[in-house]
Amino acid sequence: IGLPRCGTSLEDLNKVLEIELNSNASCVWQIHRTSNQTIRLIFSYFKFAASSSCETESIKVYDGLSTNSSFLGQVCNNTDSVPVFESSSDSLTFLITTNSEYFTRSFFAFYYFFSQESKIENCGGHLTGPNGTFISPNYPKPYPEFTYCVWHIETTSKSKINLQFDDFFLELDKNCRFDLVAIYDGLTTNSGLIGKVCGRSQSRFESSSNVMTVVLATDYANSYRGFSAQYTSIPLPASLTCSSERMEIVLSKSYLDTLGYTSTHLQLNDPSCRPVLTDPVIFSFPLTSCGTVKTEEGQSITYTNTITASATGGIITRQKSIEIIVKCKMENNSTLEIMYITENNVIQNKTAIGRYNVSMSFYSSDSFSDPVFQSPYFVDLNQTLFAQVSLHSTDPNLLVFIDTCIASPKSDFGSPTYDLIRSGCNKDDTVVTYPPLEHYGRFKFNAFRFLQNSVSVYLRCDILICDSNDTNSRCTQGCISRQKRATSSYMWKTNAVLGPIRLKRDRRSAHQSESLTEVRAEETPSLQQYSFYTLSFVVLTANVIIMVAVILKYRIQHQYGYQKMQSA
């Protein structure tokens, strides 16, 4: 295993890279070997600084001998996959950059040259039946070295997939760095990682829809017998349909019956919104109503609502509580429909990654009882704004921590940005953070505006979720300066975006501008009408003058043209 500190040139046919970097690094690795083969590079483990973003820390991969070659993609703190990159030739380059936070970053990768023509039997494929089985190559004998297989599973619509490993034996490692199986919640490896497993396991995984992807990736040593797996399709108890204007949720009445609920037990974020039908149970409402939360990030807009059902009255219950989180994500003229159905606990070990639902809202006061649904949110300069991050989960053993919050005049958070909170430390004099309260993180600050005539302010917060039973987790340590080594842990990290915030005077200016436009629009027809009458009058006057001139000429000719000559 090589231990390069900061970049190098590599010519080996295959190699494992274990990399550790500190702050302010910018290191380039070049892989090249004169060959007719291409390169596969797999980052099986990576750990960036907890507060980093893709803008401040990343691994960038390029299809060639330098960073000027075609860009293949990047890995950063929020990457939800086991990244795999393939070159188009015999050269590949990757660049790792880190920010100024004092922390030892760890990366584990391996690469190898391979021929596109080489095939391994029983290695990947497209599985489309309602149920089926598949095995690793050579099972039950050891799988080959440098195996990379991808199985795409697709069952009938309005179903989800249950995947069960009946036998499983891969090389054991705490972080699954050497040999691994990765399961994704969709038809691609970019669709959200459900889980990553290795060693001895008989795990069960479940998708949120009718598509799933399974990947087997191995290195050059210590092969074992692999796995035998089976999948089955399960009818979805609910479906979601999104349009540009409405959201429609359909729930099976028989599913509710099995849980002991009826339509009267169900409610949206706004309890006054009721189902339009009861068999099946159908909620249908405009995207911006019924307590739907709208979030903007980059070029996408997401509308989120939640259906909940829980037992009421009495002292005890044996009924399961339900939480159905529905999202309509509008991006690049397309609509992505997302639904999570949970019973009793949102978080389960096998599907922990990507299953937490976090939202952020402004509130009208420090009681945090009245959320602000107005968008844009018009405020006065220096007005105190109250923000709350909420974790929607029935698991009581979770803690929410607001690690970093930045503001920007741009929705994509390009330059300039302004720090409100960084690594749990208040960076703005007006910021006040409240003590943690169950699944909520709260803070307040005074409204401001960016210079250079920027009218909007957007807010993005990095949020950590920890196990409340872990007394040494990052969520319990509060402010950590850059000089301290960040060795604490957290279960999950995400970010939430809020905005835009605008000043009330900008709204007045906009209204005045609209009013002025309307006045000018009203004046324009009058001016046109006036010009028309003026032109008509001029033309009429000219015609009158011409007629008078013709008559006078006629009379003169009549008087003098026919007069008899006097005799001499």
PDB file of N, CA, C and O in Angstrom, residues 5-7 21-29 58 67 94-99:
ATOM      1  N   ARG A   5       2.149  11.515   0.244  1.00  0.00           N
ATOM      2  CA  ARG A   5       1.718  12.632   1.060  1.00  0.00           C
ATOM      3  C   ARG A   5       0.957  13.674   0.244  1.00  0.00           C
ATOM      4  O   ARG A   5      -0.100  14.118   0.626  1.00  0.00           O
ATOM      5  N   CYS A   6       1.547  14.092  -0.880  1.00  0.00           N
ATOM      6  CA  CYS A   6       0.870  15.143  -1.646  1.00  0.00           C
ATOM      7  C   CYS A   6       1.157  14.988  -3.127  1.00  0.00           C
ATOM      8  O   CYS A   6       1.955  15.718  -3.700  1.00  0.00           O
ATOM      9  N   GLY A   7       0.516  14.009  -3.736  1.00  0.00           N
ATOM     10  CA  GLY A   7       0.588  13.873  -5.176  1.00  0.00           C
ATOM     11  C   GLY A   7       1.816  13.137  -5.667  1.00  0.00           C
ATOM     12  O   GLY A   7       2.878  13.136  -5.037  1.00  0.00           O
ATOM     13  N   LEU A  21      -4.213  13.817   4.346  1.00  0.00           N
ATOM     14  CA  LEU A  21      -3.857  15.205   4.079  1.00  0.00           C
ATOM     15  C   LEU A  21      -4.354  16.098   5.204  1.00  0.00           C
ATOM     16  O   LEU A  21      -5.406  15.821   5.806  1.00  0.00           O
ATOM     17  N   ASN A  22      -3.626  17.171   5.460  1.00  0.00           N
ATOM     18  CA  ASN A  22      -4.054  18.156   6.449  1.00  0.00           C
ATOM     19  C   ASN A  22      -4.636  19.375   5.743  1.00  0.00           C
ATOM     20  O   ASN A  22      -5.071  19.295   4.607  1.00  0.00           O
ATOM     21  N   SER A  23      -4.603  20.507   6.395  1.00  0.00           N
ATOM     22  CA  SER A  23      -5.257  21.709   5.867  1.00  0.00           C
ATOM     23  C   SER A  23      -4.468  22.326   4.718  1.00  0.00           C
ATOM     24  O   SER A  23      -3.256  22.108   4.571  1.00  0.00           O
ATOM     25  N   ASN A  24      -5.189  23.101   3.907  1.00  0.00           N
ATOM     26  CA  ASN A  24      -4.617  23.916   2.818  1.00  0.00           C
ATOM     27  C   ASN A  24      -3.780  23.091   1.835  1.00  0.00           C
ATOM     28  O   ASN A  24      -2.748  23.549   1.342  1.00  0.00           O
ATOM     29  N   ALA A  25      -4.229  21.887   1.551  1.00  0.00           N
ATOM     30  CA  ALA A  25      -3.516  21.037   0.599  1.00  0.00           C
ATOM     31  C   ALA A  25      -4.075  21.226  -0.802  1.00  0.00           C
ATOM     32  O   ALA A  25      -5.256  21.532  -0.982  1.00  0.00           O
ATOM     33  N   SER A  26      -3.207  21.046  -1.771  1.00  0.00           N
ATOM     34  CA  SER A  26      -3.616  21.038  -3.179  1.00  0.00           C
ATOM     35  C   SER A  26      -2.667  20.085  -3.891  1.00  0.00           C
ATOM     36  O   SER A  26      -1.550  20.452  -4.245  1.00  0.00           O
ATOM     37  N   CYS A  27      -3.087  18.839  -4.067  1.00  0.00           N
ATOM     38  CA  CYS A  27      -2.193  17.767  -4.500  1.00  0.00           C
ATOM     39  C   CYS A  27      -2.748  17.081  -5.742  1.00  0.00           C
ATOM     40  O   CYS A  27      -3.948  16.813  -5.827  1.00  0.00           O
ATOM     41  N   VAL A  28      -1.850  16.769  -6.675  1.00  0.00           N
ATOM     42  CA  VAL A  28      -2.244  16.182  -7.951  1.00  0.00           C
ATOM     43  C   VAL A  28      -1.589  14.809  -8.107  1.00  0.00           C
ATOM     44  O   VAL A  28      -0.377  14.663  -7.931  1.00  0.00           O
ATOM     45  N   TRP A  29      -2.422  13.818  -8.450  1.00  0.00           N
ATOM     46  CA  TRP A  29      -1.939  12.482  -8.782  1.00  0.00           C
ATOM     47  C   TRP A  29      -2.195  12.238 -10.265  1.00  0.00           C
ATOM     48  O   TRP A  29      -3.303  12.452 -10.750  1.00  0.00           O
ATOM     49  N   SER A  58     -12.514  19.023  -2.038  1.00  0.00           N
ATOM     50  CA  SER A  58     -13.041  18.071  -3.011  1.00  0.00           C
ATOM     51  C   SER A  58     -11.921  17.242  -3.622  1.00  0.00           C
ATOM     52  O   SER A  58     -10.732  17.548  -3.467  1.00  0.00           O
ATOM     53  N   THR A  67      -4.898  18.544 -15.228  1.00  0.00           N
ATOM     54  CA  THR A  67      -6.166  19.117 -14.775  1.00  0.00           C
ATOM     55  C   THR A  67      -6.814  19.973 -15.859  1.00  0.00           C
ATOM     56  O   THR A  67      -7.894  20.522 -15.639  1.00  0.00           O
ATOM     57  N   PHE A  94      -6.173  13.140 -10.857  1.00  0.00           N
ATOM     58  CA  PHE A  94      -7.102  13.652  -9.849  1.00  0.00           C
ATOM     59  C   PHE A  94      -6.399  14.623  -8.915  1.00  0.00           C
ATOM     60  O   PHE A  94      -5.208  14.481  -8.609  1.00  0.00           O
ATOM     61  N   LEU A  95      -7.152  15.626  -8.513  1.00  0.00           N
ATOM     62  CA  LEU A  95      -6.667  16.725  -7.673  1.00  0.00           C
ATOM     63  C   LEU A  95      -7.464  16.735  -6.374  1.00  0.00           C
ATOM     64  O   LEU A  95      -8.693  16.727  -6.389  1.00  0.00           O
ATOM     65  N   ILE A  96      -6.762  16.754  -5.233  1.00  0.00           N
ATOM     66  CA  ILE A  96      -7.417  16.862  -3.928  1.00  0.00           C
ATOM     67  C   ILE A  96      -7.055  18.204  -3.311  1.00  0.00           C
ATOM     68  O   ILE A  96      -5.874  18.547  -3.197  1.00  0.00           O
ATOM     69  N   THR A  97      -8.074  18.980  -2.948  1.00  0.00           N
ATOM     70  CA  THR A  97      -7.859  20.252  -2.262  1.00  0.00           C
ATOM     71  C   THR A  97      -8.577  20.216  -0.918  1.00  0.00           C
ATOM     72  O   THR A  97      -9.655  19.620  -0.791  1.00  0.00           O
ATOM     73  N   THR A  98      -7.988  20.862   0.087  1.00  0.00           N
ATOM     74  CA  THR A  98      -8.589  20.928   1.426  1.00  0.00           C
ATOM     75  C   THR A  98      -8.620  22.370   1.894  1.00  0.00           C
ATOM     76  O   THR A  98      -7.857  23.211   1.418  1.00  0.00           O
ATOM     77  N   ASN A  99      -9.508  22.647   2.840  1.00  0.00           N
ATOM     78  CA  ASN A  99      -9.618  24.011   3.352  1.00  0.00           C
ATOM     79  C   ASN A  99      -8.666  24.216   4.529  1.00  0.00           C
ATOM     80  O   ASN A  99      -7.775  23.398   4.785  1.00  0.00           O
TER      81      ASN A  99
END
